[in-house]
């Protein structure tokens, strides 16, 4: 699954707020029309109070293209307000003309959006998610501890650790976890068929 070439796929999930995870399987003959529709929808979302940003992942391998869109809002209430707007309902009315089957919606909080399973597959076991997290965070902690040492060398241990943890968490959310989840997808979801 690769990043979609869309100007609106800009902001990855953070550790707060809520993410609407939308999985759409788009007919190949409708890709261009779908992407134009998605750009209009994303522009509308950007004007909605509480909207934080979105990220689009696209997998164009196979008979249909799978798009996974992670839409970030500051709170469940802000997301619910967006889903109640006439603009959202109107956009949804057009979606069937592009998709090959039913659209899947899931709400997630924090980092769990990055570990959302591919369509119709069970989630990976917790131990696999933990391993991916360790593989992502350990090198970041070591890197930022080393890079920050000239600045934080005289700081109290708790403050130096806070600086390292803050930068590691930021980079873990983006781009490390999205990249690792794509790289390790065959291991995380071994039953998936291409």
Tab-separated table of C-alpha atoms in Angstrom:
chain	number	residue	atom	x	y	z
A	1	UNK	CA	0.000	0.000	0.000
A	2	UNK	CA	1.472	3.348	-0.957
A	3	UNK	CA	0.799	6.949	-0.176
A	4	UNK	CA	-1.803	8.318	-2.532
A	5	UNK	CA	-0.696	11.208	-4.694
A	6	UNK	CA	-3.120	13.672	-3.254
A	7	UNK	CA	-2.465	17.172	-1.967
A	8	UNK	CA	-4.814	16.471	0.913
A	9	UNK	CA	-2.894	13.492	2.289
A	10	UNK	CA	-0.852	15.627	4.599
A	11	UNK	CA	-1.332	14.984	8.293
A	12	UNK	CA	-0.809	11.616	9.954
A	13	UNK	CA	-2.658	10.488	13.077
A	14	UNK	CA	-1.436	11.795	16.414
A	15	UNK	CA	-1.887	10.328	19.875
A	16	UNK	CA	-4.999	12.401	20.692
A	17	UNK	CA	-8.363	12.979	19.071
A	18	UNK	CA	-10.172	10.437	16.942
A	19	UNK	CA	-9.517	8.903	13.538
A	20	UNK	CA	-12.166	7.778	11.088
A	21	UNK	CA	-10.641	4.907	9.103
A	22	UNK	CA	-12.425	4.546	5.750
A	23	UNK	CA	-11.648	1.607	3.447
A	24	UNK	CA	-12.908	1.933	-0.119
A	25	UNK	CA	-12.340	-0.502	-2.968
A	26	UNK	CA	-12.548	1.507	-6.181
A	27	UNK	CA	-13.192	0.124	-9.655
A	28	UNK	CA	-10.116	0.676	-11.835
A	29	UNK	CA	-12.244	2.279	-14.556
A	30	UNK	CA	-13.388	4.915	-12.034
A	31	UNK	CA	-10.040	5.852	-10.435
A	32	UNK	CA	-9.730	9.308	-11.981
A	33	UNK	CA	-13.322	10.261	-11.168
A	34	UNK	CA	-12.977	8.852	-7.644
A	35	UNK	CA	-9.804	10.830	-6.942
A	36	UNK	CA	-11.456	14.059	-8.155
A	37	UNK	CA	-14.424	13.298	-5.871
A	38	UNK	CA	-12.050	12.586	-2.957
A	39	UNK	CA	-10.192	15.891	-3.469
A	40	UNK	CA	-13.509	17.786	-3.301
A	41	UNK	CA	-14.508	15.891	-0.144
A	42	UNK	CA	-11.116	16.538	1.487
A	43	UNK	CA	-11.389	20.254	0.721
A	44	UNK	CA	-14.786	20.305	2.446
A	45	UNK	CA	-13.398	18.436	5.457
A	46	UNK	CA	-10.615	20.998	5.795
A	47	UNK	CA	-13.224	23.701	6.484
A	48	UNK	CA	-14.955	21.695	9.232
A	49	UNK	CA	-14.382	22.794	12.867
A	50	UNK	CA	-12.267	20.242	14.710
A	51	UNK	CA	-10.688	18.794	11.558
A	52	UNK	CA	-6.985	18.064	12.141
A	53	UNK	CA	-5.980	16.505	8.820
A	54	UNK	CA	-5.947	13.270	6.904
A	55	UNK	CA	-3.720	10.709	5.295
A	56	UNK	CA	-4.548	8.501	2.314
A	57	UNK	CA	-2.974	5.111	1.621
A	58	UNK	CA	-3.548	3.475	-1.752
A	59	UNK	CA	-3.013	-0.109	-2.867
A	60	UNK	CA	-3.516	-0.325	-6.632
A	61	UNK	CA	-2.508	-3.997	-6.968
A	62	UNK	CA	-5.319	-6.338	-7.932
A	63	UNK	CA	-8.662	-6.067	-9.711
A	64	UNK	CA	-9.695	-3.046	-7.628
A	65	UNK	CA	-7.740	-0.234	-5.977
A	66	UNK	CA	-8.023	-0.142	-2.191
A	67	UNK	CA	-7.944	3.266	-0.542
A	68	UNK	CA	-7.599	3.588	3.221
A	69	UNK	CA	-8.225	7.140	4.394
A	70	UNK	CA	-7.462	8.155	7.973
A	71	UNK	CA	-9.430	11.312	8.775
A	72	UNK	CA	-8.412	13.063	12.001
A	73	UNK	CA	-10.721	15.117	14.202
A	74	UNK	CA	-10.028	16.744	17.557
A	75	UNK	CA	-12.845	14.860	19.312
A	76	UNK	CA	-15.611	12.317	18.716
A	77	UNK	CA	-18.069	15.239	18.849
A	78	UNK	CA	-16.263	17.073	16.035
A	79	UNK	CA	-16.302	13.910	13.919
A	80	UNK	CA	-20.006	13.365	14.621
A	81	UNK	CA	-20.732	16.986	13.650
A	82	UNK	CA	-18.918	16.474	10.313
A	83	UNK	CA	-20.795	13.231	9.619
A	84	UNK	CA	-24.093	15.047	10.243
A	85	UNK	CA	-23.450	17.804	7.679
A	86	UNK	CA	-25.431	17.951	4.433
A	87	UNK	CA	-22.116	18.192	2.511
A	88	UNK	CA	-20.947	14.852	3.911
A	89	UNK	CA	-24.280	13.135	3.228
A	90	UNK	CA	-24.319	14.538	-0.304
A	91	UNK	CA	-20.793	13.281	-0.980
A	92	UNK	CA	-21.688	9.813	0.314
A	93	UNK	CA	-24.607	9.658	-2.118
A	94	UNK	CA	-22.079	9.801	-4.998
A	95	UNK	CA	-19.696	7.180	-3.621
A	96	UNK	CA	-21.491	4.083	-4.945
A	97	UNK	CA	-20.710	5.017	-8.535
A	98	UNK	CA	-16.964	4.550	-7.863
A	99	UNK	CA	-16.753	1.613	-5.467
A	100	UNK	CA	-16.742	-2.113	-6.201
A	101	UNK	CA	-18.387	-3.118	-2.937
A	102	UNK	CA	-19.427	-1.846	0.480
A	103	UNK	CA	-17.341	0.886	2.089
A	104	UNK	CA	-15.997	0.075	5.556
A	105	UNK	CA	-15.865	2.635	8.368
A	106	UNK	CA	-14.084	2.306	11.679
A	107	UNK	CA	-13.328	4.803	14.420
A	108	UNK	CA	-9.950	4.528	16.125
A	109	UNK	CA	-8.076	6.471	18.779
A	110	UNK	CA	-4.356	7.078	19.031
A	111	UNK	CA	-1.924	4.752	17.280
A	112	UNK	CA	-4.419	1.939	16.733
A	113	UNK	CA	-5.413	3.474	13.382
A	114	UNK	CA	-2.011	2.519	11.947
A	115	UNK	CA	-2.546	-1.085	12.982
A	116	UNK	CA	-6.004	-1.324	11.470
A	117	UNK	CA	-6.356	-4.591	9.615
A	118	UNK	CA	-6.761	-4.811	5.876
A	119	UNK	CA	-10.331	-5.314	4.751
A	120	UNK	CA	-11.926	-8.597	5.824
A	121	UNK	CA	-8.893	-9.903	7.701
A	122	UNK	CA	-8.539	-10.447	11.434
A	123	UNK	CA	-6.280	-8.057	13.322
A	124	UNK	CA	-2.730	-9.293	13.930
A	125	UNK	CA	-2.021	-10.679	17.394
A	126	UNK	CA	-1.008	-8.174	20.049
A	127	UNK	CA	2.515	-9.609	20.262
A	128	UNK	CA	3.128	-8.721	16.607
A	129	UNK	CA	1.965	-5.139	17.179
A	130	UNK	CA	4.259	-4.930	20.215
A	131	UNK	CA	7.231	-6.152	18.169
A	132	UNK	CA	6.523	-3.605	15.424
A	133	UNK	CA	6.340	-0.881	18.091
A	134	UNK	CA	9.675	-1.928	19.597
A	135	UNK	CA	11.327	-2.158	16.164
A	136	UNK	CA	10.082	1.372	15.486
A	137	UNK	CA	10.752	3.071	18.800
A	138	UNK	CA	14.089	1.609	19.926
A	139	UNK	CA	16.194	3.013	17.041
A	140	UNK	CA	14.440	6.370	17.410
A	141	UNK	CA	15.222	6.565	21.134
A	142	UNK	CA	18.859	5.695	20.505
A	143	UNK	CA	19.127	8.171	17.610
A	144	UNK	CA	17.543	11.103	19.415
A	145	UNK	CA	19.401	10.430	22.668
A	146	UNK	CA	22.662	10.618	20.689
A	147	UNK	CA	21.633	13.672	18.621
A	148	UNK	CA	20.351	15.591	21.654
A	149	UNK	CA	23.281	14.771	23.947
A	150	UNK	CA	25.182	17.996	23.107
A	151	UNK	CA	22.079	20.023	24.038
A	152	UNK	CA	20.664	17.963	26.905
A	153	UNK	CA	23.945	16.714	28.430
A	154	UNK	CA	23.700	19.083	31.401
A	155	UNK	CA	19.916	18.743	31.823
A	156	UNK	CA	18.347	16.685	34.614
A	157	UNK	CA	17.781	13.076	33.511
A	158	UNK	CA	13.994	13.469	33.466
A	159	UNK	CA	14.177	16.507	31.144
A	160	UNK	CA	16.653	14.855	28.750
A	161	UNK	CA	14.469	11.735	28.648
A	162	UNK	CA	11.377	13.866	28.000
A	163	UNK	CA	13.041	15.546	25.014
A	164	UNK	CA	14.130	12.189	23.592
A	165	UNK	CA	10.720	10.590	24.196
A	166	UNK	CA	8.878	13.530	22.637
A	167	UNK	CA	10.876	13.459	19.407
A	168	UNK	CA	10.766	9.655	19.260
A	169	UNK	CA	6.979	9.651	19.653
A	170	UNK	CA	6.570	12.302	16.977
A	171	UNK	CA	8.658	10.359	14.455
A	172	UNK	CA	7.132	7.030	15.490
A	173	UNK	CA	3.684	8.343	14.557
A	174	UNK	CA	4.997	9.672	11.278
A	175	UNK	CA	6.730	8.327	9.227
A	176	UNK	CA	8.048	5.235	11.054
A	177	UNK	CA	4.859	3.298	11.954
A	178	UNK	CA	3.161	3.839	8.579
A	179	UNK	CA	6.345	2.710	6.818
A	180	UNK	CA	6.836	-0.318	9.085
A	181	UNK	CA	3.190	-1.371	8.786
A	182	UNK	CA	3.536	-1.392	4.981
A	183	UNK	CA	6.956	-3.093	5.029
A	184	UNK	CA	5.839	-5.805	7.468
A	185	UNK	CA	2.308	-6.220	6.074
A	186	UNK	CA	2.925	-9.805	4.787
A	187	UNK	CA	4.129	-10.799	8.265
A	188	UNK	CA	1.357	-8.937	10.099
A	189	UNK	CA	-1.364	-10.336	7.791
A	190	UNK	CA	0.004	-13.641	6.454
A	191	UNK	CA	-3.379	-14.875	5.203
A	192	UNK	CA	-3.793	-11.954	2.788
A	193	UNK	CA	-3.940	-13.010	-0.840
A	194	UNK	CA	-2.734	-10.679	-3.623
